[in-house]
C-alpha atoms as one frame of an Amber mdcrd trajectory, in Angstrom:
protein
 136.616  62.679  58.504 132.933  62.870  59.387 133.671  61.392  62.809 135.908
  64.385  63.564 132.980  66.727  62.907 130.313  64.697  64.665 132.259  64.016
  67.896 132.721  67.722  68.866 129.101  68.406  67.913 127.835  65.585  70.166
 130.116  66.749  72.995 128.828  70.337  72.653 125.201  69.181  72.777 125.854
  67.013  75.834 127.651  69.789  77.704 124.942  72.313  76.882 122.496  70.027
  78.686 124.376  70.691  81.934 123.534  74.385  81.657 119.851  73.581  81.330
 119.839  71.927  84.735 120.893  75.171  86.444 117.601  76.951  85.768 115.350
  73.896  85.925 114.401  73.468  89.594 111.860  71.158  91.249 108.506  72.487
  92.421 108.443  73.364  96.113 105.170  73.280  98.014 103.656  76.141  99.981
 103.573  74.832 103.545 101.656  76.684 106.269 102.228  74.986 109.634 101.113
  75.514 113.189  98.303  77.441 114.859  96.712  80.354 113.030  96.145  82.785
 115.892  94.319  85.759 114.399  93.703  89.199 115.879  89.949  88.561 116.210
  90.604  85.394 118.247  93.010  87.228 120.563  90.369  89.931 120.987  88.098
  87.298 122.549  90.640  86.342 125.237  89.805  87.536 128.748  91.821  87.253
 131.956  90.406  84.509 134.149  89.468  82.141 131.299  90.132  78.480 132.023
  92.620  76.354 130.094  89.734  74.526 128.427  88.202  77.818 127.231  91.537
  78.997 125.808  92.077  75.634 124.088  88.560  75.846 122.611  89.208  79.371
 121.321  92.809  79.120 120.056  93.200  75.369 119.596  95.698  72.974 121.103
  99.062  74.691 121.591 101.901  73.593 119.362 104.354  73.691 122.274 103.410
  72.637 125.777 106.674  72.659 127.726 106.671  70.448 130.850 109.238  72.784
 132.445 106.917  75.770 131.961 103.515  74.243 132.702 101.852  77.652 133.023
 102.811  78.744 129.509 101.406  77.622 126.164 103.173  78.596 122.943 101.384
  78.876 119.622 103.719  78.975 116.613 102.763  79.583 112.977 105.106  79.506
 109.995 104.392  79.891 106.305 106.939  78.653 103.774 106.354  79.519 100.116
 108.514  78.018  97.418 110.906  76.601  99.993 111.544  79.991 101.654 110.153
  81.020 105.030 107.797  83.953 104.367 106.521  84.588 107.866 106.776  83.201
 111.376 104.477  84.242 114.198 104.720  83.234 117.843 102.049  83.788 120.475
 102.149  82.754 124.132  99.460  82.570 126.808 100.272  82.429 130.536  98.248
  80.826 133.304  98.194  80.939 137.081  96.881  77.496 137.941  93.852  77.058
 135.665  93.245  80.780 135.122  94.519  82.849 132.172  96.584  85.796 133.401
  98.207  87.351 130.312  99.200  86.805 126.684 101.770  88.226 124.296 103.145
  87.784 120.803 102.391  88.196 117.128  99.069  87.478 115.477  97.878  87.024
 111.933  95.469  89.581 110.443  91.795  89.113 111.205  90.186  86.278 109.320
  88.020  87.253 106.377  84.370  86.295 106.728  82.070  85.598 103.810  78.586
  87.102 103.605  77.117  83.964 105.168  79.440  84.240 108.196  81.750  81.383
 107.241  85.472  81.797 107.872  87.668  82.206 104.816  91.425  82.151 104.466
  93.024  85.286 105.941  96.085  85.310 103.669  95.969  88.156 101.126  96.919
  85.900  98.204  94.438  83.144  99.050  91.824  82.331  96.440  88.589  82.549
  98.447  86.341  82.892  95.405  86.005  79.165  94.770  84.916  78.176  98.270
  81.432  76.766  98.537  79.281  77.515 101.528  77.621  74.620 103.275  74.901
  74.550 105.863  76.281  74.502 109.390  75.401  71.385 111.381  72.580  72.037
 113.799  71.357  75.101 111.902  67.610  75.608 111.577  67.661  74.986 107.814
  70.021  71.970 107.895  68.616  68.651 106.693  68.066  65.989 109.336  70.192
  62.881 108.940  69.803  59.564 110.692  72.930  58.215 112.347  73.270  54.430
 112.220  75.840  52.319 114.079  78.581  50.677 112.034  78.337  47.341 113.798
  75.232  45.202 114.014  74.468  43.668 117.370
């Protein structure tokens, strides 16, 4: 008699657990990928710059197509919670070793702290907890001795 009451109760509890799994989802990371080409960096581009100068300013391009050797593509994507929030593409064009033109989307200008350090340009970024450090080679930076790893 008691088995007839307990069996449906156990079955109901076990089946209700299946409904719990529908709203319980795994954590998905926020994944920014690619080159962050900001408006202030693009403002520093000038026609006639060499490939090395552009690489120094914008970084190494994400896509360097061998079939289009005079074009570098910079791609940035930001996925939050497993969903693509934004995707920006920016391309620079060369004639030989000289920059001729550029086009595409940029991120907003990077936010600078009072000490001139770059902070995260995303509006939801928590820039309050960043610590400023002394830039290497600055006048007030401590001198450090560099020693070789291997003894001769």
